[in-house]
């Protein structure tokens, strides 16, 4: 039985007062009978670590460098994230693939760098609307995951995968539970061919998850929780989504 995981992706939102209020709200809504984490902007990792220390809530980053250290201005290494107690790092979010031209191989290298420092990568895959309408969904997500499988080889069982159809992110347009499950089943089958641990791996769904649609999404056989954007910025909504995963 896989324990569900709900991860808040704050994206580029936050401020000292807003973060304090949000984290206090989430802490106050506990206990959750599910795993819960927040992925915050880099400058707020320190205060998040302090605020959540001693709780069962986890925290993480939204990106990580593929490099260990060196002359990479603006990059943040996995070793640095580990120093702040990060459990997770999102890699390959569609916004990074689109706005920062991250390739499948770079995403895989980032996942590898994170794992090497004990930070669990949450690897995002997903098709655009154009790709879905052209019937390319399966080929696209398989290609994206395949790069990670080949790069991580025997460690692939240690990652978290997030299926996030690009057309559902921040649009209010959610994949139907059946559409999401269909892709999750494909991803699970691809992972099963690569590792005996695939049955224990957590596959999250992301894209306009809200309190009113979370439960039906999370009830699908291969959906093990969610990666939550907009709704993760309101403590009450995020807590309700965590409850839906219990
Ligand atoms: P959304 O974002 O919940 O606002 O659609 C999800 C994500 O991008 O991770």
mmCIF file with all atom_site columns, N, CA and C and ligand atoms in Angstrom, residues 7 9 11 90 93-95 124 164 168-172 206-210 227-232, ligand 1:
data_model
loop_
_atom_site.group_PDB
_atom_site.id
_atom_site.type_symbol
_atom_site.label_atom_id
_atom_site.label_alt_id
_atom_site.label_comp_id
_atom_site.label_asym_id
_atom_site.label_entity_id
_atom_site.label_seq_id
_atom_site.pdbx_PDB_ins_code
_atom_site.Cartn_x
_atom_site.Cartn_y
_atom_site.Cartn_z
_atom_site.occupancy
_atom_site.B_iso_or_equiv
_atom_site.pdbx_formal_charge
_atom_site.auth_seq_id
_atom_site.auth_comp_id
_atom_site.auth_asym_id
_atom_site.auth_atom_id
_atom_site.pdbx_PDB_model_num
ATOM   1  N N  . UNK A 1 7   ? 2.253  17.577 -2.306  1.00 0.00 ? 7   UNK A N  1
ATOM   2  C CA . UNK A 1 7   ? 3.355  18.544 -2.321  1.00 0.00 ? 7   UNK A CA 1
ATOM   3  C C  . UNK A 1 7   ? 2.833  19.885 -2.829  1.00 0.00 ? 7   UNK A C  1
ATOM   4  N N  . UNK A 1 9   ? 3.590  23.376 -4.475  1.00 0.00 ? 9   UNK A N  1
ATOM   5  C CA . UNK A 1 9   ? 4.597  24.045 -5.303  1.00 0.00 ? 9   UNK A CA 1
ATOM   6  C C  . UNK A 1 9   ? 4.245  25.527 -5.282  1.00 0.00 ? 9   UNK A C  1
ATOM   7  N N  . UNK A 1 11  ? 5.798  27.980 -6.404  1.00 0.00 ? 11  UNK A N  1
ATOM   8  C CA . UNK A 1 11  ? 6.293  28.746 -7.559  1.00 0.00 ? 11  UNK A CA 1
ATOM   9  C C  . UNK A 1 11  ? 6.930  30.052 -7.051  1.00 0.00 ? 11  UNK A C  1
ATOM   10 N N  . UNK A 1 90  ? 11.806 19.611 -6.887  1.00 0.00 ? 90  UNK A N  1
ATOM   11 C CA . UNK A 1 90  ? 11.060 19.432 -8.133  1.00 0.00 ? 90  UNK A CA 1
ATOM   12 C C  . UNK A 1 90  ? 12.060 19.585 -9.274  1.00 0.00 ? 90  UNK A C  1
ATOM   13 N N  . UNK A 1 93  ? 9.915  20.773 -14.096 1.00 0.00 ? 93  UNK A N  1
ATOM   14 C CA . UNK A 1 93  ? 8.575  21.350 -14.174 1.00 0.00 ? 93  UNK A CA 1
ATOM   15 C C  . UNK A 1 93  ? 8.384  21.943 -15.573 1.00 0.00 ? 93  UNK A C  1
ATOM   16 N N  . UNK A 1 94  ? 7.171  21.881 -16.079 1.00 0.00 ? 94  UNK A N  1
ATOM   17 C CA . UNK A 1 94  ? 6.947  22.336 -17.464 1.00 0.00 ? 94  UNK A CA 1
ATOM   18 C C  . UNK A 1 94  ? 7.299  23.806 -17.638 1.00 0.00 ? 94  UNK A C  1
ATOM   19 N N  . UNK A 1 95  ? 7.182  24.589 -16.545 1.00 0.00 ? 95  UNK A N  1
ATOM   20 C CA . UNK A 1 95  ? 7.562  26.006 -16.672 1.00 0.00 ? 95  UNK A CA 1
ATOM   21 C C  . UNK A 1 95  ? 9.066  26.149 -16.892 1.00 0.00 ? 95  UNK A C  1
ATOM   22 N N  . UNK A 1 124 ? 8.881  15.949 -13.090 1.00 0.00 ? 124 UNK A N  1
ATOM   23 C CA . UNK A 1 124 ? 7.623  16.276 -13.760 1.00 0.00 ? 124 UNK A CA 1
ATOM   24 C C  . UNK A 1 124 ? 7.660  15.885 -15.233 1.00 0.00 ? 124 UNK A C  1
ATOM   25 N N  . UNK A 1 164 ? 1.979  16.058 -14.994 1.00 0.00 ? 164 UNK A N  1
ATOM   26 C CA . UNK A 1 164 ? 1.314  17.354 -15.033 1.00 0.00 ? 164 UNK A CA 1
ATOM   27 C C  . UNK A 1 164 ? 1.049  17.743 -16.485 1.00 0.00 ? 164 UNK A C  1
ATOM   28 N N  . UNK A 1 168 ? -3.303 21.742 -18.180 1.00 0.00 ? 168 UNK A N  1
ATOM   29 C CA . UNK A 1 168 ? -4.102 21.768 -16.941 1.00 0.00 ? 168 UNK A CA 1
ATOM   30 C C  . UNK A 1 168 ? -3.454 22.624 -15.859 1.00 0.00 ? 168 UNK A C  1
ATOM   31 N N  . UNK A 1 169 ? -2.245 23.112 -16.113 1.00 0.00 ? 169 UNK A N  1
ATOM   32 C CA . UNK A 1 169 ? -1.519 23.847 -15.070 1.00 0.00 ? 169 UNK A CA 1
ATOM   33 C C  . UNK A 1 169 ? -1.962 25.304 -15.025 1.00 0.00 ? 169 UNK A C  1
ATOM   34 N N  . UNK A 1 170 ? -2.528 25.672 -13.896 1.00 0.00 ? 170 UNK A N  1
ATOM   35 C CA . UNK A 1 170 ? -2.917 27.061 -13.668 1.00 0.00 ? 170 UNK A CA 1
ATOM   36 C C  . UNK A 1 170 ? -4.051 27.531 -14.560 1.00 0.00 ? 170 UNK A C  1
ATOM   37 N N  . UNK A 1 171 ? -4.726 26.604 -15.218 1.00 0.00 ? 171 UNK A N  1
ATOM   38 C CA . UNK A 1 171 ? -5.766 26.982 -16.169 1.00 0.00 ? 171 UNK A CA 1
ATOM   39 C C  . UNK A 1 171 ? -7.170 26.761 -15.615 1.00 0.00 ? 171 UNK A C  1
ATOM   40 N N  . UNK A 1 172 ? -7.248 26.038 -14.502 1.00 0.00 ? 172 UNK A N  1
ATOM   41 C CA . UNK A 1 172 ? -8.558 25.682 -13.976 1.00 0.00 ? 172 UNK A CA 1
ATOM   42 C C  . UNK A 1 172 ? -9.152 24.500 -14.718 1.00 0.00 ? 172 UNK A C  1
ATOM   43 N N  . UNK A 1 206 ? -0.624 16.521 -11.105 1.00 0.00 ? 206 UNK A N  1
ATOM   44 C CA . UNK A 1 206 ? -0.653 17.963 -10.891 1.00 0.00 ? 206 UNK A CA 1
ATOM   45 C C  . UNK A 1 206 ? -1.308 18.670 -12.052 1.00 0.00 ? 206 UNK A C  1
ATOM   46 N N  . UNK A 1 207 ? -1.999 19.765 -11.736 1.00 0.00 ? 207 UNK A N  1
ATOM   47 C CA . UNK A 1 207 ? -2.682 20.544 -12.766 1.00 0.00 ? 207 UNK A CA 1
ATOM   48 C C  . UNK A 1 207 ? -4.077 20.879 -12.300 1.00 0.00 ? 207 UNK A C  1
ATOM   49 N N  . UNK A 1 208 ? -4.225 22.095 -11.708 1.00 0.00 ? 208 UNK A N  1
ATOM   50 C CA . UNK A 1 208 ? -5.523 22.571 -11.228 1.00 0.00 ? 208 UNK A CA 1
ATOM   51 C C  . UNK A 1 208 ? -6.203 21.627 -10.234 1.00 0.00 ? 208 UNK A C  1
ATOM   52 N N  . UNK A 1 209 ? -5.390 21.004 -9.371  1.00 0.00 ? 209 UNK A N  1
ATOM   53 C CA . UNK A 1 209 ? -5.997 20.225 -8.278  1.00 0.00 ? 209 UNK A CA 1
ATOM   54 C C  . UNK A 1 209 ? -6.546 21.216 -7.255  1.00 0.00 ? 209 UNK A C  1
ATOM   55 N N  . UNK A 1 210 ? -7.788 20.982 -6.868  1.00 0.00 ? 210 UNK A N  1
ATOM   56 C CA . UNK A 1 210 ? -8.482 21.868 -5.923  1.00 0.00 ? 210 UNK A CA 1
ATOM   57 C C  . UNK A 1 210 ? -9.157 20.982 -4.874  1.00 0.00 ? 210 UNK A C  1
ATOM   58 N N  . UNK A 1 227 ? 0.712  17.243 -6.899  1.00 0.00 ? 227 UNK A N  1
ATOM   59 C CA . UNK A 1 227 ? 1.625  18.388 -6.887  1.00 0.00 ? 227 UNK A CA 1
ATOM   60 C C  . UNK A 1 227 ? 0.725  19.600 -7.118  1.00 0.00 ? 227 UNK A C  1
ATOM   61 N N  . UNK A 1 228 ? 0.654  20.451 -6.114  1.00 0.00 ? 228 UNK A N  1
ATOM   62 C CA . UNK A 1 228 ? -0.387 21.467 -6.060  1.00 0.00 ? 228 UNK A CA 1
ATOM   63 C C  . UNK A 1 228 ? 0.229  22.857 -6.226  1.00 0.00 ? 228 UNK A C  1
ATOM   64 N N  . UNK A 1 229 ? -0.249 23.619 -7.192  1.00 0.00 ? 229 UNK A N  1
ATOM   65 C CA . UNK A 1 229 ? 0.256  24.972 -7.402  1.00 0.00 ? 229 UNK A CA 1
ATOM   66 C C  . UNK A 1 229 ? -0.610 26.000 -6.701  1.00 0.00 ? 229 UNK A C  1
ATOM   67 N N  . UNK A 1 230 ? -1.521 26.617 -7.447  1.00 0.00 ? 230 UNK A N  1
ATOM   68 C CA . UNK A 1 230 ? -2.333 27.713 -6.924  1.00 0.00 ? 230 UNK A CA 1
ATOM   69 C C  . UNK A 1 230 ? -2.994 27.417 -5.587  1.00 0.00 ? 230 UNK A C  1
ATOM   70 N N  . UNK A 1 231 ? -3.568 26.234 -5.454  1.00 0.00 ? 231 UNK A N  1
ATOM   71 C CA . UNK A 1 231 ? -4.301 25.909 -4.225  1.00 0.00 ? 231 UNK A CA 1
ATOM   72 C C  . UNK A 1 231 ? -3.374 25.674 -3.034  1.00 0.00 ? 231 UNK A C  1
ATOM   73 N N  . UNK A 1 232 ? -2.060 25.628 -3.290  1.00 0.00 ? 232 UNK A N  1
ATOM   74 C CA . UNK A 1 232 ? -1.117 25.423 -2.175  1.00 0.00 ? 232 UNK A CA 1
ATOM   75 C C  . UNK A 1 232 ? -0.798 26.737 -1.477  1.00 0.00 ? 232 UNK A C  1
HETATM 76 P P1 . LIG B 2 .   ? -1.676 24.408 -10.495 1.00 0.00 ? 1   LIG B P1 1
HETATM 77 O O1 . LIG B 2 .   ? -0.106 24.134 -10.688 1.00 0.00 ? 1   LIG B O1 1
HETATM 78 O O2 . LIG B 2 .   ? -2.147 23.550 -9.348  1.00 0.00 ? 1   LIG B O2 1
HETATM 79 O O3 . LIG B 2 .   ? -1.762 25.874 -10.167 1.00 0.00 ? 1   LIG B O3 1
HETATM 80 O O4 . LIG B 2 .   ? -2.339 24.065 -11.774 1.00 0.00 ? 1   LIG B O4 1
HETATM 81 C C1 . LIG B 2 .   ? 0.432  22.846 -10.540 1.00 0.00 ? 1   LIG B C1 1
HETATM 82 C C2 . LIG B 2 .   ? 1.909  22.874 -10.833 1.00 0.00 ? 1   LIG B C2 1
HETATM 83 O O5 . LIG B 2 .   ? 2.323  23.608 -11.740 1.00 0.00 ? 1   LIG B O5 1
HETATM 84 O O6 . LIG B 2 .   ? 2.722  22.197 -10.174 1.00 0.00 ? 1   LIG B O6 1
#
